[in-house]
mmCIF file of C-alpha atoms and ligand atoms in Angstrom:
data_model
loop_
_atom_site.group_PDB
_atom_site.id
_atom_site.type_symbol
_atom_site.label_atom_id
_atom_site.label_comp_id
_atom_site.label_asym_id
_atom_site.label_seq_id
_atom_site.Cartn_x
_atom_site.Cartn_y
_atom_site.Cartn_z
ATOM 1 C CA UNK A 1 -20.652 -24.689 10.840
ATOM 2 C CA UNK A 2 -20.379 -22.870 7.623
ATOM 3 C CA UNK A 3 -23.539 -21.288 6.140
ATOM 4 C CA UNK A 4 -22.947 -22.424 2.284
ATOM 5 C CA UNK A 5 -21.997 -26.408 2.131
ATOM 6 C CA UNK A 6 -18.905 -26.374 0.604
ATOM 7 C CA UNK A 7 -17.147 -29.786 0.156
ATOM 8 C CA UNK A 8 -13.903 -30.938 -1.186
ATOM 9 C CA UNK A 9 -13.801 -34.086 -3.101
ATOM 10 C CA UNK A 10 -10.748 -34.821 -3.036
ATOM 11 C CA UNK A 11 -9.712 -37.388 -6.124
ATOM 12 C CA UNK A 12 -6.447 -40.119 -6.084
ATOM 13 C CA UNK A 13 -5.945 -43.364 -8.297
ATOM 14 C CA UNK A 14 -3.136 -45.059 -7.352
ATOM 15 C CA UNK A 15 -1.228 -45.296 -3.681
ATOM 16 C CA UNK A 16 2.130 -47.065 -3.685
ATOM 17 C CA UNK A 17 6.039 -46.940 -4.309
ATOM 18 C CA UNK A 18 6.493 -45.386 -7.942
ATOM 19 C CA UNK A 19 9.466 -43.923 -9.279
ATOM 20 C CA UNK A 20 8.215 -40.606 -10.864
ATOM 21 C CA UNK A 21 6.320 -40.695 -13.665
ATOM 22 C CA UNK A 22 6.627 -39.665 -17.147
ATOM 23 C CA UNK A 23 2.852 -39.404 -17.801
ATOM 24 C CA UNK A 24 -0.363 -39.672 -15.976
ATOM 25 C CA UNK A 25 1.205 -38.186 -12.939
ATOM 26 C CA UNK A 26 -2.633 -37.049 -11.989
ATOM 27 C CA UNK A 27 -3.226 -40.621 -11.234
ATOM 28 C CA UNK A 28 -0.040 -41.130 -9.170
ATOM 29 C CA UNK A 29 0.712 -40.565 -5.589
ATOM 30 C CA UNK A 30 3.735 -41.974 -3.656
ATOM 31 C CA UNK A 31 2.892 -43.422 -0.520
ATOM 32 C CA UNK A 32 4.925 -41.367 1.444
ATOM 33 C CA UNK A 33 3.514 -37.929 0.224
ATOM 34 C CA UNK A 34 -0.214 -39.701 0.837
ATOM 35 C CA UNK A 35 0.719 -40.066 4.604
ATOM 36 C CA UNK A 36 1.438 -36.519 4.921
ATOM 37 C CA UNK A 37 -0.993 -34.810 3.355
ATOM 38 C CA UNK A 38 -3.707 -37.336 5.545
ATOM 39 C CA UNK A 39 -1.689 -36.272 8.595
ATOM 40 C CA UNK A 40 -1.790 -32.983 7.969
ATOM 41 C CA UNK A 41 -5.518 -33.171 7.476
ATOM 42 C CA UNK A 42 -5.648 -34.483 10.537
ATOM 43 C CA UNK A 43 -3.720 -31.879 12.191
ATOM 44 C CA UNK A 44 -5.115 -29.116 10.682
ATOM 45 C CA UNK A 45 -8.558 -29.841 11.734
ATOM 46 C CA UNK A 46 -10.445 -30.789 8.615
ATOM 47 C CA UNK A 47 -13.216 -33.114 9.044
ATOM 48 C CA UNK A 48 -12.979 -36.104 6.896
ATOM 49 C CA UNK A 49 -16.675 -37.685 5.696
ATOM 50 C CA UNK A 50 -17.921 -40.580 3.743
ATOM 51 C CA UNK A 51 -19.396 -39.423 0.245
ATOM 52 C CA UNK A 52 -22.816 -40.501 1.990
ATOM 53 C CA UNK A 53 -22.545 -38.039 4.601
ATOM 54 C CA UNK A 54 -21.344 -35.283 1.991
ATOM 55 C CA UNK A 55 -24.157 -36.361 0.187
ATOM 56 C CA UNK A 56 -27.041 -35.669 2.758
ATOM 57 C CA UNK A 57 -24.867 -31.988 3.707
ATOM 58 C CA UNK A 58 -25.272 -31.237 0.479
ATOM 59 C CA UNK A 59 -28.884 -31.950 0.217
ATOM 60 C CA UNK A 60 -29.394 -30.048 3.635
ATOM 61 C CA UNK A 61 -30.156 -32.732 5.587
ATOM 62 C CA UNK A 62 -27.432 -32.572 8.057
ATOM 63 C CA UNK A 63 -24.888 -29.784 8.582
ATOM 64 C CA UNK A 64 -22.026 -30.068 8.098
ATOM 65 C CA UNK A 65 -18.619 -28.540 9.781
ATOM 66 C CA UNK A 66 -16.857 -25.881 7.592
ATOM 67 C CA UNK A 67 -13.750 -27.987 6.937
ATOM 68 C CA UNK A 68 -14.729 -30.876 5.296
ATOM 69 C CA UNK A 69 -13.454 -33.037 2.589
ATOM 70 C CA UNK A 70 -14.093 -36.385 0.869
ATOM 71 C CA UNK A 71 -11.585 -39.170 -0.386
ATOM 72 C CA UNK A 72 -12.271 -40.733 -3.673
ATOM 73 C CA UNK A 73 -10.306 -43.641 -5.416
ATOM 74 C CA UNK A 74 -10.803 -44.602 -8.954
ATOM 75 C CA UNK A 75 -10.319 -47.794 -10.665
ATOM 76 C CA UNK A 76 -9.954 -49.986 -7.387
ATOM 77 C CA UNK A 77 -6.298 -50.734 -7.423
ATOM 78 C CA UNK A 78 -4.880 -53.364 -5.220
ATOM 79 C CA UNK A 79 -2.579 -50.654 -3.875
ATOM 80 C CA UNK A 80 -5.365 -49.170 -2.001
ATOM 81 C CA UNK A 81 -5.413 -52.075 -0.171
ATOM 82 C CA UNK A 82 -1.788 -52.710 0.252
ATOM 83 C CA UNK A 83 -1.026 -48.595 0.911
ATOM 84 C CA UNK A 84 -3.993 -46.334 1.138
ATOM 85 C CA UNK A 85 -5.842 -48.097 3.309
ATOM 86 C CA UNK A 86 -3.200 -48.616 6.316
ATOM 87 C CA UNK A 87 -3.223 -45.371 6.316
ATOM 88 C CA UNK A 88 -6.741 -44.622 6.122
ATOM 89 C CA UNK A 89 -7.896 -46.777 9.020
ATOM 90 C CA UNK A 90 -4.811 -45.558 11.241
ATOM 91 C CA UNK A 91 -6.358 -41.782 11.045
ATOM 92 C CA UNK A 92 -10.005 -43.277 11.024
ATOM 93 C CA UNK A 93 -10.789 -41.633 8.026
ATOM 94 C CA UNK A 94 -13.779 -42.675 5.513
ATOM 95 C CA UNK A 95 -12.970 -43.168 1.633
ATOM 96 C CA UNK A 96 -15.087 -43.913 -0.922
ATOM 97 C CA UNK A 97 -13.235 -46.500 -3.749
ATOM 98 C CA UNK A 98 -15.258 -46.673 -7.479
ATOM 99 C CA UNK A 99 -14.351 -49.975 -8.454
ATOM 100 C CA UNK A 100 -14.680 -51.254 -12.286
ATOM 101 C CA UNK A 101 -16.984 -54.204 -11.591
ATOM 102 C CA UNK A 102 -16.003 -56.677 -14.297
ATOM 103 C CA UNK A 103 -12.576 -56.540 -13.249
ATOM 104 C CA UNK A 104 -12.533 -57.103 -10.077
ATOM 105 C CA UNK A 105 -9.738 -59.652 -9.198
ATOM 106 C CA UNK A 106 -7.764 -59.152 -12.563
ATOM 107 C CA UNK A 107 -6.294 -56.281 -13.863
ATOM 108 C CA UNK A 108 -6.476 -52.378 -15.121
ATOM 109 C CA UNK A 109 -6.864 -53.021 -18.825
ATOM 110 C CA UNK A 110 -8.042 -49.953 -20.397
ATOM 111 C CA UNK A 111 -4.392 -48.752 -19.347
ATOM 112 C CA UNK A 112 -2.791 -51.217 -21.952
ATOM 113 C CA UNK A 113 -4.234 -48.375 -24.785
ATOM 114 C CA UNK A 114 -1.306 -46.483 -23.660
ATOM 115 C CA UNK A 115 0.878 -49.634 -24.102
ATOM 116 C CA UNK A 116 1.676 -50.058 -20.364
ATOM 117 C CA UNK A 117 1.437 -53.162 -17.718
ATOM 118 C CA UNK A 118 -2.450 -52.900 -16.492
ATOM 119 C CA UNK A 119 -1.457 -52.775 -12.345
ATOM 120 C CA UNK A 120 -3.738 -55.189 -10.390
ATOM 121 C CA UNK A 121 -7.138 -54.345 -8.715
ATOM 122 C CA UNK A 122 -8.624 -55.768 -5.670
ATOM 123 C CA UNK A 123 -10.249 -58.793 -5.410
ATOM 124 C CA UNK A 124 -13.422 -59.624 -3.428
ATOM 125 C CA UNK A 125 -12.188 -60.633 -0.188
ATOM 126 C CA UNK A 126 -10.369 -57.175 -0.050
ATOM 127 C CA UNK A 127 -13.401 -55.284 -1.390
ATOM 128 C CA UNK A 128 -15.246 -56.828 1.661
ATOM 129 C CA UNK A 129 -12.567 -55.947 4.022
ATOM 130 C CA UNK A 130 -11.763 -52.503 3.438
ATOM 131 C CA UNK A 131 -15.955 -52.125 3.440
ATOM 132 C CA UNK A 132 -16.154 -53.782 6.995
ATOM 133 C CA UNK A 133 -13.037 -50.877 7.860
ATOM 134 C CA UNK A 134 -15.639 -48.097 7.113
ATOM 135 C CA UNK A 135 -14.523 -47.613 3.132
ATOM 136 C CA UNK A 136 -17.566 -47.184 0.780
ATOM 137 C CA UNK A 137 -17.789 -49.406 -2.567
ATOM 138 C CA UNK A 138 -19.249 -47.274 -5.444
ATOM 139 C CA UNK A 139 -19.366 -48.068 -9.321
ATOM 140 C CA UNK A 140 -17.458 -46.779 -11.663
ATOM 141 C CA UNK A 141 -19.172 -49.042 -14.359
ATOM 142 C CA UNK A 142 -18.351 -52.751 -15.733
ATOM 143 C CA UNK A 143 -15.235 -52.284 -18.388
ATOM 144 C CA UNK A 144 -14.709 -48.355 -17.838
ATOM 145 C CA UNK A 145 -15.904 -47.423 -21.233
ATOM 146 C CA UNK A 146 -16.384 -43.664 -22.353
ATOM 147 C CA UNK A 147 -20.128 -44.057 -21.352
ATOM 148 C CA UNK A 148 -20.794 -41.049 -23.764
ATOM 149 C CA UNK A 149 -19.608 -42.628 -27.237
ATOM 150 C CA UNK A 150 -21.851 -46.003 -26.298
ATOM 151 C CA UNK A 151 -25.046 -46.876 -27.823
ATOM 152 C CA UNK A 152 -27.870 -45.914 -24.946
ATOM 153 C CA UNK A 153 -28.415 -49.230 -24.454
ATOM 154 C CA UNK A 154 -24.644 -50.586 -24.234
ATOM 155 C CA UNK A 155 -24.246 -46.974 -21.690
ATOM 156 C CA UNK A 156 -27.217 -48.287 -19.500
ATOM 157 C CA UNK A 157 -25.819 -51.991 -19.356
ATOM 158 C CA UNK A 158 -22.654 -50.655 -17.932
ATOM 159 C CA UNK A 159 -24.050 -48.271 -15.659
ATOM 160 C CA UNK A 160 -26.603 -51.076 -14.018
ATOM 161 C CA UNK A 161 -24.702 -54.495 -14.283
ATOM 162 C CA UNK A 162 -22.099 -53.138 -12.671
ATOM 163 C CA UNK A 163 -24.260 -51.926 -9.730
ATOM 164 C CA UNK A 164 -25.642 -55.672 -9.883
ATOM 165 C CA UNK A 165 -22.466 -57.345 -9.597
ATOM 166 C CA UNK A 166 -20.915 -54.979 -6.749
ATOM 167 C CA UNK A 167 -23.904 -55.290 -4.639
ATOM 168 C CA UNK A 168 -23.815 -59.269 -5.090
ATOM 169 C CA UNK A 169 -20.083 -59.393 -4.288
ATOM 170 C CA UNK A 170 -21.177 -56.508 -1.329
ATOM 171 C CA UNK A 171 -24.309 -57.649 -0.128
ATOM 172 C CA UNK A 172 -25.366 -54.165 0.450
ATOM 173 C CA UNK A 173 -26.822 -51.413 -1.670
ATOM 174 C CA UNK A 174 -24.192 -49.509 -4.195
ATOM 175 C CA UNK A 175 -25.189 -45.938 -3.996
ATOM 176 C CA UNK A 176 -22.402 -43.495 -5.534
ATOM 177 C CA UNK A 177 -21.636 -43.896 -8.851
ATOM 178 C CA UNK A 178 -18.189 -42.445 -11.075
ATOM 179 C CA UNK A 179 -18.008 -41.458 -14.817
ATOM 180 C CA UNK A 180 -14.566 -43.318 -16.505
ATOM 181 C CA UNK A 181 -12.275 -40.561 -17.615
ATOM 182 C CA UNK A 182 -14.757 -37.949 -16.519
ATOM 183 C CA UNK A 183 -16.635 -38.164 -19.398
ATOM 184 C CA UNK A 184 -20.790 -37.964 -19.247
ATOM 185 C CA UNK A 185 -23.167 -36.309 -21.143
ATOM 186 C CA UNK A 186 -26.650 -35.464 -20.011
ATOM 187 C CA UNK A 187 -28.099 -38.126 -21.339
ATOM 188 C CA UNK A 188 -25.476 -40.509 -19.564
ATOM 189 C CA UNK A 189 -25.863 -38.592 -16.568
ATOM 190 C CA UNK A 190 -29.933 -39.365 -16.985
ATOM 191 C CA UNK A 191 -29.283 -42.940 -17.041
ATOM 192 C CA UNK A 192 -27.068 -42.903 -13.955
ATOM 193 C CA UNK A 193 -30.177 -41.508 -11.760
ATOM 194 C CA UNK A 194 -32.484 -43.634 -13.441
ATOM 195 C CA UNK A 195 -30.464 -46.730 -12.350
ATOM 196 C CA UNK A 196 -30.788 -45.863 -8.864
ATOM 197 C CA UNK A 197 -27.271 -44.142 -7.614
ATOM 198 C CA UNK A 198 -27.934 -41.412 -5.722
ATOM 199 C CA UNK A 199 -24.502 -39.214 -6.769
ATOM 200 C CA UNK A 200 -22.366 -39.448 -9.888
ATOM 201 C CA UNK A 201 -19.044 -38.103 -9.896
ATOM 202 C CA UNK A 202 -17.328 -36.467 -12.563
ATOM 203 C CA UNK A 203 -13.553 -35.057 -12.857
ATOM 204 C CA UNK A 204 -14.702 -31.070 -13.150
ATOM 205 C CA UNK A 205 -12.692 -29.601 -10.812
ATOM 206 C CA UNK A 206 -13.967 -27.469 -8.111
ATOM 207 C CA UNK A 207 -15.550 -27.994 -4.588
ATOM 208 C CA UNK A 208 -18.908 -29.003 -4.542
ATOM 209 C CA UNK A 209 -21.574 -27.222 -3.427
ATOM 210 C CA UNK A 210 -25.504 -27.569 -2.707
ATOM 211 C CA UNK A 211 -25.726 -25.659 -6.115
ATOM 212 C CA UNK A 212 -24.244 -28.884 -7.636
ATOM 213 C CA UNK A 213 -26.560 -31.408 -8.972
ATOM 214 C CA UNK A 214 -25.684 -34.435 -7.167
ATOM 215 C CA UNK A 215 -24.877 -36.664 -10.661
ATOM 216 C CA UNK A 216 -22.409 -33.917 -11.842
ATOM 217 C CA UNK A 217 -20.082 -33.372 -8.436
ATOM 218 C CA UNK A 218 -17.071 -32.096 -9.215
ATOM 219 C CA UNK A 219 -13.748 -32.780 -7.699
ATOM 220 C CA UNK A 220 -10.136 -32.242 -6.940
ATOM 221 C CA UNK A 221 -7.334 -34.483 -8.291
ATOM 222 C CA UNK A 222 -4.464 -34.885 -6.752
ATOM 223 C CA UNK A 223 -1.547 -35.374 -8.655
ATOM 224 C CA UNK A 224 2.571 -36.976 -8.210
ATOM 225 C CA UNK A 225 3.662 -33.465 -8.141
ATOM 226 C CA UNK A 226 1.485 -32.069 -5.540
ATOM 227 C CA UNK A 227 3.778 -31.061 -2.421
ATOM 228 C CA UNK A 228 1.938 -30.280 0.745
ATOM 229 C CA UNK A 229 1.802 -26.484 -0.498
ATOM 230 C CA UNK A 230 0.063 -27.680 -3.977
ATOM 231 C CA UNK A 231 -2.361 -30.048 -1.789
ATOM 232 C CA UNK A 232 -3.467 -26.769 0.373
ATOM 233 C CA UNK A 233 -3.629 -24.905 -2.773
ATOM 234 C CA UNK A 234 -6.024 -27.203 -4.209
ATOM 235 C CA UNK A 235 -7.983 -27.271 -1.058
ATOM 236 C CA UNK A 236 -8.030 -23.582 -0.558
ATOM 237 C CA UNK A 237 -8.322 -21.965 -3.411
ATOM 238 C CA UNK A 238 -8.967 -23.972 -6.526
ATOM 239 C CA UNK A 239 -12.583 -23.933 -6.154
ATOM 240 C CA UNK A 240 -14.036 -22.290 -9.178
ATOM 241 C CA UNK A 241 -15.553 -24.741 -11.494
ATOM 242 C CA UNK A 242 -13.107 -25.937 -14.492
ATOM 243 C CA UNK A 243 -13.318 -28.786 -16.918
ATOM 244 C CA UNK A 244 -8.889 -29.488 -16.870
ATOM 245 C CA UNK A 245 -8.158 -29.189 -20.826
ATOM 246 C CA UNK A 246 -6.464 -32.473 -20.528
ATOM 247 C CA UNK A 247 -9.526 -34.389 -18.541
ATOM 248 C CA UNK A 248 -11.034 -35.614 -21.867
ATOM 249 C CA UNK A 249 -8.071 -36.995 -23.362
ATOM 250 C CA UNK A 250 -6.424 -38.512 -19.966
ATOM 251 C CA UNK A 251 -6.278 -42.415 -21.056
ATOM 252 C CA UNK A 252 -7.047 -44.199 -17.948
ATOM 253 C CA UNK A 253 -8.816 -41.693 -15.169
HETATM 254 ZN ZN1 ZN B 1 -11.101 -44.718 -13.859
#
C-alpha cells in the first residue's frame, strides 16, 4: 500500500482501426497499441479500479494498492463498444465512459467544427451492456458545450439534464461527471457539485492525488503516438500538474 494516494487517470477517446492521423492524434488510439498497453498493465502488476473506487482512495476511505490507475473514455464512441471493450472485459478491467447525453444513438457533432465526418456513439442498448460488464456511465454534459462561455443558467441545464437523461436510459444513479474540452471555471465547477456528481474530471494533466479536489481531477491522455515506452513515461513520470498549452484549443476533447 502506498502512504500518499496517488492515482493515474488514465484518458482515451477513440479505440478502433485508424490510419494515422493528421490532427487530434490525442484522441486517437489504434486498437492494436490499446491491447498492449492493457496487457502490459496487466503484466506489470498495476491494479486497475473503477473511478468510484479511486474516488473513495482518494477520500481515505479505502486504501488503495500503490499501482493503481483508472480508464476514462470521452465522448462515448461506438468504437468503445466495438474495440475497447473486448478488450476490457477479456483483462477484467473497470472503465469509466463520459457519454454526451443528447447524443446518444447519433453522432459526434461538435467534431464537424473542424469540418470532419462526426464518428458514431453508442446507443442505449450498448450503454446498458457495457454497464452490466462492470463499465461505469458518467456525464460529460448534453451537447458538449464549453460549459465556461454559457450563460449560468444554459451551464447548469447541461450539467443536470444530462445527468437526468443518463440515469433514465441507466436506471441507476450517474455519479462522475467530465468537463468538454477540459474547460471549467470555478463557477462551472460549483455547479457540477451542486448538481449532485460526486467527481468532475478535467484534462490537467498529472496523477491525482488526495490533495486534488475531487471536481478538478486531473488526468493523463493518451495519444496515437504513444509507444509502450511513451505510455510508461506518462505513467511514471509525468505527474506534476500541467494545463497542455494545446488543451484549450483542442476542438473535440
Ligand atoms: Zn469530449
Amino acid at each position: 500500500m502506498g502512504s500518499i494516494p496517488r492515482i493515474s487517470i488514465l484518458m482515451y477517446h477513440q479505440v478502433g482501426i485508424f490510419r494515422r492521423p493528421a490532427a487530434h492524434r490525442a484522441t486517437f488510439c489504434h486498437v492494436r497499441r490499446f491491447r498492449t498497453q492493457m496487457a502490459w498493465l496487466k503484466r506489470a502488476g498495476y491494479h486497475v479500479i473503477s473511478l468510484t473506487e479511486a474516488l473513495r482512495g482518494l477520500k481515505g476511505e479505502i486504501p488503495l494498492p500503490s499501482h493503481s490507475v483508472v480508464l476514462t473514455f470521452d465522448d462515448g464512441y461506438r468504437n468503445f463498444y466495438e474495440h475497447a471493450y473486448p478488450v476490457l472485459r477479456e483483462l477484467g478491467f473497470p472503465a469509466t465512459v463520459f457519454m454526451v447525453a443528447g447524443l446518444i444513438g447519433t453522432n459526434a457533432r461538435w467534431i464537424d467544427e473542424d469540418g470532419r465526418q462526426g464518428a458514431p456513439l453508442m446507443e442505449p442498448d450498448q450503454l446498458l451492456e457495457i454497464r452490466a460488464g462492470g463499465i461505469e456511465i458518467g456525464s460529460h454534459t448534453v451537447t458538449h458545450p464549453r460549459l465556461s462561455r454559457l450563460a449560468v443558467s444554459e451551464a447548469q441545464r447541461e450539467i443536470t439534464d444530462s445527468k437526468a437523461i443518463l440515469e433514465s436510459v441507466l436506471g441507476t444513479p450517474v455519479v462522475h461527471f467530465c468537463y468538454p474540452y477540459g474547460d471549467f471555471d470555478q463557477r462551472v465547477a460549483d455547479l457540477v457539485r451542486e448538481a449532485g456528481y460526486e467527481s468532475g474530471l478535467t484534462c490537467i494533466r498529472g496523477a491525482a492525488t488526495g490533495e486534488d479536489s475531487l471536481f478538478l481531477l486531473p488526468r493523463k491522455a493518451v495519444s496515437y503516438g504513444d509507444s509502450l515506452i511513451g505510455y510508461l513515461w506518462k505513467l511514471h513520470i509525468k505527474n506534476k500538474k500541467k494545463n497542455p498549452p494545446g488543451a484549450a484549443k483542442a476542438p473535440f476533447m
